[in-house]
DNA sequence: CGGTGGTCAGACAACGCTGTCATGCCCGCA
DNA sequence: TGCGGGCATGACAGCGTTGTCTGACCACCG
């Protein structure tokens, strides 16, 4: 900028004015400056500019695994909201480790990102002090966190599971198994509890068949084999997330068991499996969008009390939820 | 930092030394400073630090659509490489628009990201001048770009298509259709040309059935219906990317056509479709990793000539490629 | 006891920009 | 002619750090 100023015989401030389209520059002066800028290939250093202004026009998204379709849809939605507001998005993956998440969040705070959307790895809010001290707005997604109240976007896990159970019951099932993720995850516990509660409220047999993860295809396999034989064999399965649905599909196919299935999380090819898989759809894009919008509201000065938004789920009925006579292929 | 210095009765420079673990500070002084830092909750402003040092420890990834599994896997891989090198990753989506891509890249250059990985929207290298002037290293992925030679990571489109055709021919197919993406895409043209060339070299009938996109399920539907009847009906289909594979699967199911299929791009549930879908697997994670590694090599001062790396593809044989008697369900 | 060298610490400028305030000029009006 | 006011421009400081250089102090040596 100093070089441009020298060449154009003006002060740096005038160059700054031209670059920022500030008023108060005579047209011919501006033109001269622009010509020099063009000739020298000058580009404003946003880092310096933003440092002066105290904002970075950058927000961050912290998730577990960017390759997981759930998070990649979230990421795309958040990036979109950021882009239309002229912000950049930094994505970081904590790989499910609370300590890494803490380190990642602190690094982002040190960079003075304007705000952060986090899918928290656990409920401990380990970065709370840092966030509080730095006044960095944060929005939690998918899972709540203890400690200082923060904006939180959740999915209606209870409603989702209930709709799944009710759907199966409506098709004559009474012995249903539930495969949940690692109970260390809040969502996994929510869905498990919702399953048990719904079973009770519908007057289904007690001693629910519930198996919590972490699950591998073989662990699902073992449990299925056991529960599908013996007294009161199960006739249907509910899986607690997309990965477990996949494991269950593989297991059902391998065991050639004619069980019905409702999965949690929609997936791209659910309609192409035979039979097409009935799923509880939570809308990751909508959740990401909502989270980003809430974050930007805070950035724009919204000082209202932290709020928790529960996004509805939707049961997408395909064929796998009805009573079946032949095995999943 | 000034506050800390005052409180600890030292100069800012000494605080800086402590924060950066520089030598030359007496242990008791350092301890005193650390105590004040802790008490005041001081955190170094990385923006200022990085501005002083001229590096941002940030790289960027520009893709078409973060929600597309191909790109989300790339993104996860690049982020991983960045993280293990203490860099942050900014992801941006150009939504397939060359002009938006240009704007995005220029914004990133203005932020002085240390380097950029781009899946270019077209071959025009419209940001070449800016990149050249700013000396920002760039690595192109998946598609090459004209102009200044740059590091480029490609996938072996020709080999991939050849393996698909050969596989089908080995199973007795002679009339094969090819559905490619919009020929505006370099990869789409590559795969189409490879298809035609391979057909010729294997001595298959001329007048190849080739339909280029952009494709919708219904456009695939129409073409399939036509080619599957009449003289010399096709018995197999090759699809040029994951989206088209999906469209073709839907169409084949709807039309109840007993055609064989080989798709380009693996997808998570390819093994669960009936029949399981044979695919040409290109490894997006490996490509992303390779691109990031190449970028970091440049950041570390590698001045060697720009190179183009072609990553191998692998045919994953499932059941959909053999000769079929019954329709895809 | 003066000189030498090492250790610890601070002053200052600079990174590249922008906000604030000051300055100079010209115009129009009384 | 003198003066107020608007317009175009510039000087300067400061955003929060770090690199460089200088200086105070002490120990040790001949």
mmCIF file of N, CA and C in Angstrom, chain B residues 142-215:
data_model
loop_
_atom_site.group_PDB
_atom_site.id
_atom_site.type_symbol
_atom_site.label_atom_id
_atom_site.label_comp_id
_atom_site.label_asym_id
_atom_site.label_seq_id
_atom_site.Cartn_x
_atom_site.Cartn_y
_atom_site.Cartn_z
ATOM 1 N N UNK B 142 -8.129 -33.556 -9.169
ATOM 2 C CA UNK B 142 -9.191 -34.206 -9.927
ATOM 3 C C UNK B 142 -9.267 -33.746 -11.377
ATOM 4 N N UNK B 143 -8.940 -32.452 -11.592
ATOM 5 C CA UNK B 143 -9.025 -31.930 -12.955
ATOM 6 C C UNK B 143 -7.852 -30.991 -13.190
ATOM 7 N N UNK B 144 -7.282 -31.048 -14.378
ATOM 8 C CA UNK B 144 -6.150 -30.162 -14.663
ATOM 9 C C UNK B 144 -6.642 -28.787 -15.106
ATOM 10 N N UNK B 145 -5.709 -27.872 -15.174
ATOM 11 C CA UNK B 145 -6.031 -26.512 -15.552
ATOM 12 C C UNK B 145 -4.979 -26.030 -16.535
ATOM 13 N N UNK B 146 -5.410 -25.264 -17.507
ATOM 14 C CA UNK B 146 -4.450 -24.736 -18.471
ATOM 15 C C UNK B 146 -3.683 -23.568 -17.868
ATOM 16 N N UNK B 147 -2.619 -23.186 -18.532
ATOM 17 C CA UNK B 147 -1.878 -22.024 -18.058
ATOM 18 C C UNK B 147 -0.615 -22.448 -17.339
ATOM 19 N N UNK B 148 -0.146 -21.615 -16.424
ATOM 20 C CA UNK B 148 1.070 -21.915 -15.683
ATOM 21 C C UNK B 148 1.037 -23.346 -15.158
ATOM 22 N N UNK B 149 2.111 -24.099 -15.350
ATOM 23 C CA UNK B 149 2.112 -25.472 -14.829
ATOM 24 C C UNK B 149 2.027 -25.465 -13.310
ATOM 25 N N UNK B 150 1.149 -26.282 -12.782
ATOM 26 C CA UNK B 150 0.973 -26.377 -11.330
ATOM 27 C C UNK B 150 0.922 -27.851 -10.937
ATOM 28 N N UNK B 151 1.180 -28.089 -9.682
ATOM 29 C CA UNK B 151 1.009 -29.448 -9.186
ATOM 30 C C UNK B 151 -0.438 -29.862 -9.365
ATOM 31 N N UNK B 152 -0.619 -31.067 -9.860
ATOM 32 C CA UNK B 152 -1.970 -31.544 -10.137
ATOM 33 C C UNK B 152 -2.092 -33.011 -9.736
ATOM 34 N N UNK B 153 -3.133 -33.309 -9.002
ATOM 35 C CA UNK B 153 -3.374 -34.699 -8.602
ATOM 36 C C UNK B 153 -4.606 -35.188 -9.353
ATOM 37 N N UNK B 154 -4.403 -36.137 -10.221
ATOM 38 C CA UNK B 154 -5.520 -36.646 -11.007
ATOM 39 C C UNK B 154 -5.804 -38.094 -10.657
ATOM 40 N N UNK B 155 -6.935 -38.551 -11.130
ATOM 41 C CA UNK B 155 -7.263 -39.953 -10.986
ATOM 42 C C UNK B 155 -7.143 -40.573 -12.377
ATOM 43 N N UNK B 156 -6.833 -41.846 -12.418
ATOM 44 C CA UNK B 156 -6.607 -42.499 -13.708
ATOM 45 C C UNK B 156 -7.932 -42.835 -14.375
ATOM 46 N N UNK B 157 -8.534 -41.806 -14.951
ATOM 47 C CA UNK B 157 -9.844 -41.988 -15.563
ATOM 48 C C UNK B 157 -9.819 -43.012 -16.683
ATOM 49 N N UNK B 158 -8.777 -42.930 -17.489
ATOM 50 C CA UNK B 158 -8.708 -43.851 -18.612
ATOM 51 C C UNK B 158 -8.621 -45.294 -18.135
ATOM 52 N N UNK B 159 -7.702 -45.512 -17.209
ATOM 53 C CA UNK B 159 -7.540 -46.870 -16.675
ATOM 54 C C UNK B 159 -8.802 -47.370 -15.996
ATOM 55 N N UNK B 160 -9.458 -46.462 -15.302
ATOM 56 C CA UNK B 160 -10.672 -46.860 -14.597
ATOM 57 C C UNK B 160 -11.753 -47.309 -15.547
ATOM 58 N N UNK B 161 -11.970 -46.517 -16.582
ATOM 59 C CA UNK B 161 -12.998 -46.874 -17.555
ATOM 60 C C UNK B 161 -12.616 -48.151 -18.304
ATOM 61 N N UNK B 162 -11.335 -48.236 -18.636
ATOM 62 C CA UNK B 162 -10.905 -49.440 -19.356
ATOM 63 C C UNK B 162 -11.188 -50.696 -18.533
ATOM 64 N N UNK B 163 -10.872 -50.628 -17.256
ATOM 65 C CA UNK B 163 -11.104 -51.806 -16.415
ATOM 66 C C UNK B 163 -12.595 -52.149 -16.361
ATOM 67 N N UNK B 164 -13.430 -51.109 -16.387
ATOM 68 C CA UNK B 164 -14.874 -51.352 -16.354
ATOM 69 C C UNK B 164 -15.323 -52.058 -17.633
ATOM 70 N N UNK B 165 -14.879 -51.524 -18.762
ATOM 71 C CA UNK B 165 -15.284 -52.123 -20.042
ATOM 72 C C UNK B 165 -14.761 -53.549 -20.145
ATOM 73 N N UNK B 166 -13.500 -53.730 -19.789
ATOM 74 C CA UNK B 166 -12.909 -55.061 -19.903
ATOM 75 C C UNK B 166 -13.649 -56.068 -19.024
ATOM 76 N N UNK B 167 -14.026 -55.602 -17.864
ATOM 77 C CA UNK B 167 -14.759 -56.487 -16.961
ATOM 78 C C UNK B 167 -16.076 -56.942 -17.590
ATOM 79 N N UNK B 168 -16.775 -55.990 -18.168
ATOM 80 C CA UNK B 168 -18.056 -56.331 -18.782
ATOM 81 C C UNK B 168 -17.867 -57.261 -19.974
ATOM 82 N N UNK B 169 -16.859 -56.944 -20.776
ATOM 83 C CA UNK B 169 -16.608 -57.775 -21.949
ATOM 84 C C UNK B 169 -16.243 -59.205 -21.520
ATOM 85 N N UNK B 170 -15.470 -59.294 -20.467
ATOM 86 C CA UNK B 170 -15.079 -60.615 -19.971
ATOM 87 C C UNK B 170 -16.295 -61.422 -19.550
ATOM 88 N N UNK B 171 -17.360 -60.713 -19.202
ATOM 89 C CA UNK B 171 -18.573 -61.447 -18.838
ATOM 90 C C UNK B 171 -19.567 -61.535 -19.990
ATOM 91 N N UNK B 172 -19.051 -61.359 -21.175
ATOM 92 C CA UNK B 172 -19.858 -61.638 -22.346
ATOM 93 C C UNK B 172 -20.629 -60.472 -22.925
ATOM 94 N N UNK B 173 -20.472 -59.312 -22.367
ATOM 95 C CA UNK B 173 -21.204 -58.168 -22.909
ATOM 96 C C UNK B 173 -20.499 -57.609 -24.143
ATOM 97 N N UNK B 174 -21.310 -57.194 -25.094
ATOM 98 C CA UNK B 174 -20.746 -56.552 -26.285
ATOM 99 C C UNK B 174 -21.450 -55.231 -26.603
ATOM 100 N N UNK B 175 -22.649 -55.092 -26.121
ATOM 101 C CA UNK B 175 -23.366 -53.845 -26.358
ATOM 102 C C UNK B 175 -23.541 -53.090 -25.037
ATOM 103 N N UNK B 176 -22.689 -52.107 -24.879
ATOM 104 C CA UNK B 176 -22.601 -51.411 -23.603
ATOM 105 C C UNK B 176 -22.913 -49.937 -23.811
ATOM 106 N N UNK B 177 -23.691 -49.384 -22.896
ATOM 107 C CA UNK B 177 -23.983 -47.944 -22.968
ATOM 108 C C UNK B 177 -23.156 -47.198 -21.938
ATOM 109 N N UNK B 178 -22.877 -45.944 -22.242
ATOM 110 C CA UNK B 178 -22.117 -45.117 -21.295
ATOM 111 C C UNK B 178 -22.884 -43.837 -20.998
ATOM 112 N N UNK B 179 -23.098 -43.576 -19.736
ATOM 113 C CA UNK B 179 -23.724 -42.314 -19.320
ATOM 114 C C UNK B 179 -22.687 -41.464 -18.620
ATOM 115 N N UNK B 180 -22.366 -40.341 -19.252
ATOM 116 C CA UNK B 180 -21.350 -39.462 -18.664
ATOM 117 C C UNK B 180 -21.976 -38.186 -18.153
ATOM 118 N N UNK B 181 -21.181 -37.467 -17.384
ATOM 119 C CA UNK B 181 -21.652 -36.189 -16.856
ATOM 120 C C UNK B 181 -21.524 -35.112 -17.938
ATOM 121 N N UNK B 182 -21.890 -33.926 -17.598
ATOM 122 C CA UNK B 182 -21.775 -32.764 -18.482
ATOM 123 C C UNK B 182 -20.368 -32.676 -19.086
ATOM 124 N N UNK B 183 -20.273 -32.689 -20.418
ATOM 125 C CA UNK B 183 -18.938 -32.661 -21.037
ATOM 126 C C UNK B 183 -18.169 -31.368 -20.748
ATOM 127 N N UNK B 184 -18.800 -30.429 -20.080
ATOM 128 C CA UNK B 184 -18.042 -29.259 -19.637
ATOM 129 C C UNK B 184 -16.965 -29.692 -18.636
ATOM 130 N N UNK B 185 -17.202 -30.812 -17.984
ATOM 131 C CA UNK B 185 -16.210 -31.307 -17.028
ATOM 132 C C UNK B 185 -15.139 -32.126 -17.734
ATOM 133 N N UNK B 186 -13.935 -31.820 -17.402
ATOM 134 C CA UNK B 186 -12.807 -32.529 -17.991
ATOM 135 C C UNK B 186 -12.891 -34.022 -17.717
ATOM 136 N N UNK B 187 -13.204 -34.370 -16.470
ATOM 137 C CA UNK B 187 -13.284 -35.789 -16.121
ATOM 138 C C UNK B 187 -14.351 -36.493 -16.950
ATOM 139 N N UNK B 188 -15.456 -35.797 -17.202
ATOM 140 C CA UNK B 188 -16.535 -36.401 -17.991
ATOM 141 C C UNK B 188 -16.043 -36.699 -19.410
ATOM 142 N N UNK B 189 -15.325 -35.757 -19.971
ATOM 143 C CA UNK B 189 -14.810 -35.978 -21.333
ATOM 144 C C UNK B 189 -13.774 -37.098 -21.345
ATOM 145 N N UNK B 190 -12.901 -37.083 -20.344
ATOM 146 C CA UNK B 190 -11.892 -38.130 -20.246
ATOM 147 C C UNK B 190 -12.512 -39.512 -20.228
ATOM 148 N N UNK B 191 -13.530 -39.646 -19.420
ATOM 149 C CA UNK B 191 -14.124 -40.965 -19.257
ATOM 150 C C UNK B 191 -14.876 -41.373 -20.525
ATOM 151 N N UNK B 192 -15.530 -40.402 -21.113
ATOM 152 C CA UNK B 192 -16.216 -40.694 -22.377
ATOM 153 C C UNK B 192 -15.201 -41.150 -23.425
ATOM 154 N N UNK B 193 -14.134 -40.383 -23.574
ATOM 155 C CA UNK B 193 -13.140 -40.724 -24.588
ATOM 156 C C UNK B 193 -12.502 -42.080 -24.302
ATOM 157 N N UNK B 194 -12.283 -42.335 -23.025
ATOM 158 C CA UNK B 194 -11.694 -43.627 -22.660
ATOM 159 C C UNK B 194 -12.651 -44.760 -23.026
ATOM 160 N N UNK B 195 -13.921 -44.501 -22.809
ATOM 161 C CA UNK B 195 -14.925 -45.518 -23.143
ATOM 162 C C UNK B 195 -14.890 -45.837 -24.633
ATOM 163 N N UNK B 196 -14.910 -44.773 -25.418
ATOM 164 C CA UNK B 196 -14.914 -44.964 -26.869
ATOM 165 C C UNK B 196 -13.633 -45.659 -27.329
ATOM 166 N N UNK B 197 -12.516 -45.206 -26.809
ATOM 167 C CA UNK B 197 -11.228 -45.778 -27.213
ATOM 168 C C UNK B 197 -11.129 -47.258 -26.824
ATOM 169 N N UNK B 198 -11.589 -47.552 -25.622
ATOM 170 C CA UNK B 198 -11.494 -48.941 -25.176
ATOM 171 C C UNK B 198 -12.396 -49.842 -26.023
ATOM 172 N N UNK B 199 -13.582 -49.351 -26.315
ATOM 173 C CA UNK B 199 -14.475 -50.130 -27.169
ATOM 174 C C UNK B 199 -13.809 -50.470 -28.486
ATOM 175 N N UNK B 200 -13.179 -49.436 -29.071
ATOM 176 C CA UNK B 200 -12.519 -49.676 -30.354
ATOM 177 C C UNK B 200 -11.391 -50.683 -30.210
ATOM 178 N N UNK B 201 -10.569 -50.471 -29.196
ATOM 179 C CA UNK B 201 -9.401 -51.340 -29.073
ATOM 180 C C UNK B 201 -9.803 -52.780 -28.776
ATOM 181 N N UNK B 202 -11.000 -52.964 -28.237
ATOM 182 C CA UNK B 202 -11.451 -54.333 -27.973
ATOM 183 C C UNK B 202 -12.278 -54.888 -29.132
ATOM 184 N N UNK B 203 -12.426 -54.085 -30.160
ATOM 185 C CA UNK B 203 -13.146 -54.554 -31.327
ATOM 186 C C UNK B 203 -14.645 -54.694 -31.121
ATOM 187 N N UNK B 204 -15.199 -53.870 -30.267
ATOM 188 C CA UNK B 204 -16.647 -53.919 -30.066
ATOM 189 C C UNK B 204 -17.351 -53.171 -31.193
ATOM 190 N N UNK B 205 -18.648 -53.403 -31.335
ATOM 191 C CA UNK B 205 -19.412 -52.744 -32.390
ATOM 192 C C UNK B 205 -19.257 -51.228 -32.331
ATOM 193 N N UNK B 206 -19.225 -50.598 -33.485
ATOM 194 C CA UNK B 206 -19.101 -49.142 -33.515
ATOM 195 C C UNK B 206 -20.420 -48.514 -33.060
ATOM 196 N N UNK B 207 -20.590 -47.265 -33.387
ATOM 197 C CA UNK B 207 -21.760 -46.488 -32.989
ATOM 198 C C UNK B 207 -22.080 -46.689 -31.512
ATOM 199 N N UNK B 208 -21.131 -46.332 -30.687
ATOM 200 C CA UNK B 208 -21.302 -46.569 -29.257
ATOM 201 C C UNK B 208 -22.483 -45.786 -28.713
ATOM 202 N N UNK B 209 -23.172 -46.363 -27.808
ATOM 203 C CA UNK B 209 -24.270 -45.670 -27.148
ATOM 204 C C UNK B 209 -23.682 -44.819 -26.027
ATOM 205 N N UNK B 210 -23.568 -43.549 -26.274
ATOM 206 C CA UNK B 210 -22.990 -42.630 -25.285
ATOM 207 C C UNK B 210 -23.955 -41.491 -25.053
ATOM 208 N N UNK B 211 -24.252 -41.228 -23.798
ATOM 209 C CA UNK B 211 -25.129 -40.103 -23.491
ATOM 210 C C UNK B 211 -24.469 -39.251 -22.414
ATOM 211 N N UNK B 212 -24.214 -38.002 -22.796
ATOM 212 C CA UNK B 212 -23.553 -37.114 -21.836
ATOM 213 C C UNK B 212 -24.581 -36.207 -21.161
ATOM 214 N N UNK B 213 -24.237 -35.773 -19.959
ATOM 215 C CA UNK B 213 -25.153 -35.010 -19.127
ATOM 216 C C UNK B 213 -25.154 -33.531 -19.424
ATOM 217 N N UNK B 214 -25.691 -32.714 -18.558
ATOM 218 C CA UNK B 214 -26.140 -33.117 -17.222
ATOM 219 C C UNK B 214 -27.345 -34.064 -17.262
ATOM 220 N N UNK B 215 -27.304 -35.044 -16.364
ATOM 221 C CA UNK B 215 -28.324 -36.074 -16.364
ATOM 222 C C UNK B 215 -29.295 -35.943 -15.202
#
